[in-house]
GROMACS .gro file of C-alpha atoms in nm:
model
  331
    1UNK     CA    1   9.385 -14.001 -11.321
    2UNK     CA    2   9.380 -14.122 -10.955
    3UNK     CA    3   9.504 -13.873 -10.701
    4UNK     CA    4   9.856 -13.919 -10.568
    5UNK     CA    5   9.868 -14.005 -10.200
    6UNK     CA    6  10.080 -13.784  -9.980
    7UNK     CA    7  10.199 -13.864  -9.631
    8UNK     CA    8  10.101 -13.652  -9.333
    9UNK     CA    9  10.286 -13.323  -9.317
   10UNK     CA   10  10.539 -13.299  -9.033
   11UNK     CA   11  10.562 -12.954  -8.870
   12UNK     CA   12  10.922 -12.845  -8.801
   13UNK     CA   13  11.021 -12.604  -8.525
   14UNK     CA   14  11.305 -12.396  -8.669
   15UNK     CA   15  11.333 -12.131  -8.394
   16UNK     CA   16  11.342 -11.858  -8.661
   17UNK     CA   17  11.219 -11.527  -8.520
   18UNK     CA   18  11.043 -11.406  -8.835
   19UNK     CA   19  10.885 -11.528  -9.161
   20UNK     CA   20  11.059 -11.823  -9.331
   21UNK     CA   21  11.114 -11.763  -9.704
   22UNK     CA   22  11.277 -12.086  -9.822
   23UNK     CA   23  11.351 -12.443  -9.709
   24UNK     CA   24  11.573 -12.679  -9.907
   25UNK     CA   25  11.679 -13.040  -9.852
   26UNK     CA   26  12.028 -13.135  -9.966
   27UNK     CA   27  12.103 -13.391 -10.241
   28UNK     CA   28  12.059 -13.690 -10.007
   29UNK     CA   29  11.762 -13.548  -9.814
   30UNK     CA   30  11.970 -13.566  -9.493
   31UNK     CA   31  12.004 -13.195  -9.428
   32UNK     CA   32  11.748 -12.915  -9.424
   33UNK     CA   33  11.845 -12.549  -9.474
   34UNK     CA   34  11.598 -12.269  -9.397
   35UNK     CA   35  11.622 -11.891  -9.426
   36UNK     CA   36  11.419 -11.608  -9.282
   37UNK     CA   37  11.350 -11.237  -9.245
   38UNK     CA   38  11.538 -11.267  -8.914
   39UNK     CA   39  11.855 -11.241  -9.132
   40UNK     CA   40  11.974 -11.594  -9.053
   41UNK     CA   41  12.013 -11.929  -9.225
   42UNK     CA   42  11.964 -12.247  -9.022
   43UNK     CA   43  12.083 -12.600  -9.102
   44UNK     CA   44  11.934 -12.916  -8.944
   45UNK     CA   45  12.016 -13.285  -8.973
   46UNK     CA   46  11.713 -13.486  -9.087
   47UNK     CA   47  11.662 -13.846  -8.971
   48UNK     CA   48  11.362 -14.049  -9.087
   49UNK     CA   49  11.196 -13.737  -9.228
   50UNK     CA   50  11.224 -13.539  -8.904
   51UNK     CA   51  11.493 -13.288  -8.806
   52UNK     CA   52  11.705 -13.357  -8.499
   53UNK     CA   53  11.638 -13.095  -8.232
   54UNK     CA   54  12.003 -13.085  -8.120
   55UNK     CA   55  12.152 -13.053  -8.470
   56UNK     CA   56  12.069 -12.696  -8.563
   57UNK     CA   57  12.340 -12.456  -8.679
   58UNK     CA   58  12.260 -12.085  -8.720
   59UNK     CA   59  12.454 -11.906  -8.997
   60UNK     CA   60  12.481 -11.531  -8.942
   61UNK     CA   61  12.627 -11.287  -9.193
   62UNK     CA   62  12.342 -11.121  -9.382
   63UNK     CA   63  12.213 -10.779  -9.277
   64UNK     CA   64  11.867 -10.811  -9.437
   65UNK     CA   65  11.596 -11.073  -9.494
   66UNK     CA   66  11.737 -11.391  -9.655
   67UNK     CA   67  11.520 -11.492  -9.952
   68UNK     CA   68  11.665 -11.819 -10.076
   69UNK     CA   69  11.913 -12.098 -10.003
   70UNK     CA   70  12.064 -12.354 -10.244
   71UNK     CA   71  12.277 -12.665 -10.183
   72UNK     CA   72  12.568 -12.743 -10.413
   73UNK     CA   73  12.618 -13.100 -10.539
   74UNK     CA   74  12.792 -13.315 -10.272
   75UNK     CA   75  13.091 -13.377 -10.499
   76UNK     CA   76  13.196 -13.019 -10.412
   77UNK     CA   77  13.160 -13.085 -10.037
   78UNK     CA   78  12.898 -12.950  -9.794
   79UNK     CA   79  12.841 -12.613  -9.963
   80UNK     CA   80  12.537 -12.387  -9.922
   81UNK     CA   81  12.458 -12.054 -10.093
   82UNK     CA   82  12.222 -11.788  -9.956
   83UNK     CA   83  12.096 -11.458 -10.103
   84UNK     CA   84  11.947 -11.158  -9.929
   85UNK     CA   85  11.781 -10.819  -9.948
   86UNK     CA   86  12.122 -10.680  -9.841
   87UNK     CA   87  12.247 -10.735 -10.201
   88UNK     CA   88  12.491 -11.008 -10.099
   89UNK     CA   89  12.528 -11.372 -10.191
   90UNK     CA   90  12.712 -11.572  -9.923
   91UNK     CA   91  12.860 -11.916  -9.985
   92UNK     CA   92  12.900 -12.130  -9.674
   93UNK     CA   93  13.114 -12.440  -9.627
   94UNK     CA   94  13.100 -12.691  -9.345
   95UNK     CA   95  13.420 -12.742  -9.151
   96UNK     CA   96  13.531 -13.106  -9.133
   97UNK     CA   97  13.379 -13.318  -8.859
   98UNK     CA   98  13.711 -13.370  -8.679
   99UNK     CA   99  13.756 -13.004  -8.588
  100UNK     CA  100  13.673 -12.897  -8.235
  101UNK     CA  101  13.451 -12.612  -8.357
  102UNK     CA  102  13.265 -12.820  -8.616
  103UNK     CA  103  13.023 -12.590  -8.793
  104UNK     CA  104  12.990 -12.360  -9.089
  105UNK     CA  105  13.222 -12.093  -9.222
  106UNK     CA  106  13.179 -11.827  -9.490
  107UNK     CA  107  13.392 -11.919  -9.793
  108UNK     CA  108  13.282 -11.646 -10.037
  109UNK     CA  109  13.099 -11.313 -10.026
  110UNK     CA  110  12.960 -11.195 -10.360
  111UNK     CA  111  12.883 -10.823 -10.344
  112UNK     CA  112  12.863 -10.710 -10.709
  113UNK     CA  113  12.487 -10.645 -10.701
  114UNK     CA  114  12.348 -10.301 -10.610
  115UNK     CA  115  12.009 -10.420 -10.479
  116UNK     CA  116  11.834 -10.722 -10.329
  117UNK     CA  117  11.948 -11.061 -10.463
  118UNK     CA  118  11.626 -11.262 -10.499
  119UNK     CA  119  11.737 -11.603 -10.624
  120UNK     CA  120  12.041 -11.833 -10.641
  121UNK     CA  121  12.076 -12.159 -10.832
  122UNK     CA  122  12.369 -12.402 -10.869
  123UNK     CA  123  12.445 -12.533 -11.218
  124UNK     CA  124  12.431 -12.907 -11.293
  125UNK     CA  125  12.744 -13.059 -11.137
  126UNK     CA  126  12.877 -13.164 -11.479
  127UNK     CA  127  12.945 -12.793 -11.548
  128UNK     CA  128  13.152 -12.746 -11.231
  129UNK     CA  129  13.081 -12.530 -10.926
  130UNK     CA  130  12.881 -12.247 -11.086
  131UNK     CA  131  12.614 -12.033 -10.920
  132UNK     CA  132  12.363 -11.809 -11.102
  133UNK     CA  133  12.214 -11.510 -10.914
  134UNK     CA  134  11.918 -11.282 -10.995
  135UNK     CA  135  11.888 -10.932 -10.850
  136UNK     CA  136  11.642 -10.642 -10.824
  137UNK     CA  137  11.911 -10.420 -10.983
  138UNK     CA  138  11.807 -10.580 -11.317
  139UNK     CA  139  12.130 -10.778 -11.346
  140UNK     CA  140  12.213 -11.148 -11.349
  141UNK     CA  141  12.548 -11.283 -11.235
  142UNK     CA  142  12.728 -11.616 -11.258
  143UNK     CA  143  12.994 -11.713 -11.006
  144UNK     CA  144  13.244 -11.982 -11.111
  145UNK     CA  145  13.486 -12.163 -10.882
  146UNK     CA  146  13.810 -12.200 -11.076
  147UNK     CA  147  14.079 -12.470 -11.059
  148UNK     CA  148  14.324 -12.228 -10.894
  149UNK     CA  149  14.086 -12.181 -10.599
  150UNK     CA  150  13.969 -11.835 -10.710
  151UNK     CA  151  13.610 -11.732 -10.789
  152UNK     CA  152  13.531 -11.569 -11.124
  153UNK     CA  153  13.220 -11.355 -11.172
  154UNK     CA  154  13.026 -11.255 -11.484
  155UNK     CA  155  12.758 -10.990 -11.438
  156UNK     CA  156  12.526 -10.863 -11.713
  157UNK     CA  157  12.190 -10.691 -11.768
  158UNK     CA  158  11.898 -10.933 -11.749
  159UNK     CA  159  11.555 -10.774 -11.703
  160UNK     CA  160  11.436 -10.415 -11.680
  161UNK     CA  161  11.311 -10.326 -11.327
  162UNK     CA  162  11.448 -10.648 -11.176
  163UNK     CA  163  11.517 -11.021 -11.191
  164UNK     CA  164  11.321 -11.260 -10.968
  165UNK     CA  165  11.445 -11.612 -11.035
  166UNK     CA  166  11.701 -11.828 -11.219
  167UNK     CA  167  11.699 -12.196 -11.316
  168UNK     CA  168  11.962 -12.398 -11.506
  169UNK     CA  169  11.894 -12.621 -11.804
  170UNK     CA  170  11.988 -12.987 -11.747
  171UNK     CA  171  12.339 -13.079 -11.864
  172UNK     CA  172  12.198 -13.377 -12.059
  173UNK     CA  173  12.149 -13.284 -12.425
  174UNK     CA  174  11.777 -13.327 -12.517
  175UNK     CA  175  11.735 -13.638 -12.736
  176UNK     CA  176  12.068 -13.795 -12.640
  177UNK     CA  177  11.890 -14.105 -12.503
  178UNK     CA  178  11.719 -14.170 -12.839
  179UNK     CA  179  12.010 -14.070 -13.063
  180UNK     CA  180  12.312 -14.216 -12.885
  181UNK     CA  181  12.661 -14.101 -12.975
  182UNK     CA  182  12.842 -14.280 -13.255
  183UNK     CA  183  13.129 -14.505 -13.139
  184UNK     CA  184  13.461 -14.321 -13.152
  185UNK     CA  185  13.296 -13.977 -13.169
  186UNK     CA  186  13.415 -13.706 -12.931
  187UNK     CA  187  13.165 -13.654 -12.648
  188UNK     CA  188  13.004 -13.313 -12.679
  189UNK     CA  189  13.078 -13.078 -12.390
  190UNK     CA  190  12.772 -13.002 -12.176
  191UNK     CA  191  12.627 -12.666 -12.272
  192UNK     CA  192  12.590 -12.387 -12.016
  193UNK     CA  193  12.238 -12.252 -12.033
  194UNK     CA  194  11.985 -12.110 -11.786
  195UNK     CA  195  11.650 -11.932 -11.773
  196UNK     CA  196  11.569 -11.613 -11.581
  197UNK     CA  197  11.235 -11.461 -11.477
  198UNK     CA  198  11.183 -11.087 -11.453
  199UNK     CA  199  10.964 -10.793 -11.355
  200UNK     CA  200  10.929 -10.713 -11.728
  201UNK     CA  201  10.680 -11.009 -11.749
  202UNK     CA  202  10.936 -11.206 -11.953
  203UNK     CA  203  11.140 -11.524 -11.921
  204UNK     CA  204  11.477 -11.516 -12.097
  205UNK     CA  205  11.706 -11.804 -12.190
  206UNK     CA  206  12.081 -11.739 -12.171
  207UNK     CA  207  12.364 -11.945 -12.321
  208UNK     CA  208  12.739 -11.919 -12.268
  209UNK     CA  209  12.945 -11.858 -12.582
  210UNK     CA  210  13.291 -12.012 -12.542
  211UNK     CA  211  13.428 -11.811 -12.837
  212UNK     CA  212  13.342 -11.471 -12.687
  213UNK     CA  213  13.355 -11.592 -12.322
  214UNK     CA  214  13.022 -11.421 -12.256
  215UNK     CA  215  12.655 -11.491 -12.180
  216UNK     CA  216  12.414 -11.413 -12.464
  217UNK     CA  217  12.034 -11.396 -12.470
  218UNK     CA  218  11.914 -11.685 -12.690
  219UNK     CA  219  11.535 -11.672 -12.659
  220UNK     CA  220  11.258 -11.475 -12.490
  221UNK     CA  221  10.938 -11.640 -12.365
  222UNK     CA  222  10.656 -11.386 -12.359
  223UNK     CA  223  10.328 -11.515 -12.215
  224UNK     CA  224  10.261 -11.356 -11.875
  225UNK     CA  225  10.084 -11.024 -11.812
  226UNK     CA  226  10.254 -10.942 -11.481
  227UNK     CA  227  10.583 -11.008 -11.300
  228UNK     CA  228  10.720 -11.360 -11.344
  229UNK     CA  229  10.792 -11.477 -10.989
  230UNK     CA  230  10.963 -11.809 -11.058
  231UNK     CA  231  11.102 -12.024 -11.337
  232UNK     CA  232  11.196 -12.394 -11.320
  233UNK     CA  233  11.364 -12.593 -11.597
  234UNK     CA  234  11.267 -12.961 -11.572
  235UNK     CA  235  11.534 -13.231 -11.533
  236UNK     CA  236  11.587 -13.438 -11.848
  237UNK     CA  237  11.719 -13.794 -11.886
  238UNK     CA  238  11.787 -13.744 -12.258
  239UNK     CA  239  11.436 -13.742 -12.406
  240UNK     CA  240  11.383 -13.497 -12.695
  241UNK     CA  241  11.129 -13.269 -12.527
  242UNK     CA  242  11.231 -12.989 -12.289
  243UNK     CA  243  10.998 -12.837 -12.027
  244UNK     CA  244  11.010 -12.503 -11.844
  245UNK     CA  245  10.749 -12.400 -11.584
  246UNK     CA  246  10.687 -12.033 -11.500
  247UNK     CA  247  10.481 -11.881 -11.216
  248UNK     CA  248  10.351 -11.526 -11.217
  249UNK     CA  249  10.190 -11.242 -11.028
  250UNK     CA  250   9.910 -11.271 -11.290
  251UNK     CA  251   9.790 -11.588 -11.104
  252UNK     CA  252   9.889 -11.826 -11.384
  253UNK     CA  253  10.140 -12.107 -11.432
  254UNK     CA  254  10.263 -12.171 -11.786
  255UNK     CA  255  10.434 -12.491 -11.904
  256UNK     CA  256  10.665 -12.420 -12.199
  257UNK     CA  257  10.758 -12.719 -12.416
  258UNK     CA  258  11.015 -12.753 -12.692
  259UNK     CA  259  10.997 -13.076 -12.894
  260UNK     CA  260  11.341 -13.061 -13.053
  261UNK     CA  261  11.647 -12.836 -13.061
  262UNK     CA  262  11.507 -12.641 -13.357
  263UNK     CA  263  11.140 -12.627 -13.246
  264UNK     CA  264  10.986 -12.311 -13.098
  265UNK     CA  265  10.873 -12.305 -12.734
  266UNK     CA  266  10.496 -12.371 -12.703
  267UNK     CA  267  10.305 -12.261 -12.393
  268UNK     CA  268  10.021 -12.434 -12.207
  269UNK     CA  269   9.848 -12.285 -11.901
  270UNK     CA  270   9.766 -12.505 -11.602
  271UNK     CA  271   9.393 -12.499 -11.532
  272UNK     CA  272   9.319 -12.515 -11.156
  273UNK     CA  273   8.942 -12.494 -11.222
  274UNK     CA  274   8.955 -12.863 -11.325
  275UNK     CA  275   9.114 -12.971 -10.995
  276UNK     CA  276   8.901 -13.144 -10.733
  277UNK     CA  277   8.787 -12.900 -10.467
  278UNK     CA  278   8.829 -12.595 -10.693
  279UNK     CA  279   8.567 -12.325 -10.623
  280UNK     CA  280   8.287 -12.335 -10.883
  281UNK     CA  281   8.348 -11.969 -10.968
  282UNK     CA  282   8.720 -12.029 -11.041
  283UNK     CA  283   8.830 -11.872 -11.369
  284UNK     CA  284   8.977 -12.117 -11.619
  285UNK     CA  285   9.356 -12.101 -11.621
  286UNK     CA  286   9.376 -11.879 -11.312
  287UNK     CA  287   9.489 -11.976 -10.963
  288UNK     CA  288   9.307 -11.820 -10.664
  289UNK     CA  289   9.607 -11.600 -10.576
  290UNK     CA  290   9.957 -11.501 -10.687
  291UNK     CA  291  10.169 -11.806 -10.773
  292UNK     CA  292  10.504 -11.779 -10.597
  293UNK     CA  293  10.705 -12.093 -10.667
  294UNK     CA  294  10.720 -12.388 -10.907
  295UNK     CA  295  10.943 -12.693 -10.856
  296UNK     CA  296  10.994 -13.017 -11.054
  297UNK     CA  297  11.037 -13.365 -10.909
  298UNK     CA  298  11.378 -13.529 -10.957
  299UNK     CA  299  11.250 -13.727 -11.257
  300UNK     CA  300  11.098 -13.411 -11.409
  301UNK     CA  301  10.747 -13.557 -11.449
  302UNK     CA  302  10.565 -13.396 -11.152
  303UNK     CA  303  10.540 -13.021 -11.093
  304UNK     CA  304  10.471 -12.869 -10.751
  305UNK     CA  305  10.299 -12.528 -10.753
  306UNK     CA  306  10.296 -12.302 -10.445
  307UNK     CA  307  10.016 -12.044 -10.442
  308UNK     CA  308   9.947 -11.741 -10.223
  309UNK     CA  309   9.634 -11.909 -10.082
  310UNK     CA  310   9.858 -12.142  -9.879
  311UNK     CA  311   9.806 -12.447 -10.102
  312UNK     CA  312  10.064 -12.660 -10.280
  313UNK     CA  313   9.930 -12.855 -10.579
  314UNK     CA  314  10.102 -13.135 -10.772
  315UNK     CA  315  10.056 -13.160 -11.150
  316UNK     CA  316  10.130 -13.434 -11.402
  317UNK     CA  317  10.094 -13.458 -11.779
  318UNK     CA  318   9.860 -13.738 -11.887
  319UNK     CA  319   9.900 -13.952 -12.201
  320UNK     CA  320   9.688 -13.705 -12.401
  321UNK     CA  321   9.931 -13.426 -12.317
  322UNK     CA  322   9.689 -13.253 -12.075
  323UNK     CA  323   9.818 -13.137 -11.736
  324UNK     CA  324   9.611 -13.265 -11.443
  325UNK     CA  325   9.618 -13.183 -11.074
  326UNK     CA  326   9.697 -13.511 -10.894
  327UNK     CA  327   9.723 -13.381 -10.536
  328UNK     CA  328   9.673 -13.072 -10.327
  329UNK     CA  329   9.803 -12.994  -9.979
  330UNK     CA  330   9.697 -12.706  -9.757
  331UNK     CA  331   9.949 -12.553  -9.521
   0.00000   0.00000   0.00000
């Protein structure tokens, strides 16, 4: 498979005073949010792929390193969530442009966790304004913005020792593109489901039961031999197969596939030793260092893998079902 071409990387001066842990573009790619060990979140306007120097807003409110930021869908307004070592999740909203002190304000402070909150993820917009959080206290929580303007919170035990990451399943039912709904049939409500990654070397899948109004553990994916650092559920346009990518301290990335609603999850390890430029002594199926993050493209067909050696690699499944490295970028 020919290598994908990538444009030149553009360095961005954020004026953070310490290590940057996360950077996220909003839905339209017009805004960039970054967070750092300097306890702040910064928001920049992006024009033509470059941030405007004069546009930066600094959001202060955390008392520890800020690990992750996440943009809500624009139908809920300009909303940004951040999570920190201080055990808090803060939700920020932008004041309307007409106000004299245009900027960002804190709209919600979620303080139910007893230790560092390591990951936040907004649900697909079809489910409403819902935010899943993963914490080192071993618990997962889901914040829900209700019609009456109040926030509800569910909190439950997730992983022994701690939870590192959360990722929502797409709202589109797998296979719905191939088996369209019968005319006159009631549309099925989108199902609330997400995956979590933990320090117990496991990935767990959670579903919301409307009858008991609670989150239940549906499946456990056991394939890593060390902490699972990240999990990413691939977007789905309605094809039958579901994909989940997991990254671990054990230097591996696993792709989990499920061919139908009743099929088991099957795992495949990415093999960096087949990538161009891989060291000849590279062990099959092992990356050179800890793998920290995995992220799917919007169409769900390309996976970006961020490794501790400073490289980001892009992976794609070929027609034979084998995952190939199509690009690599060094920081």
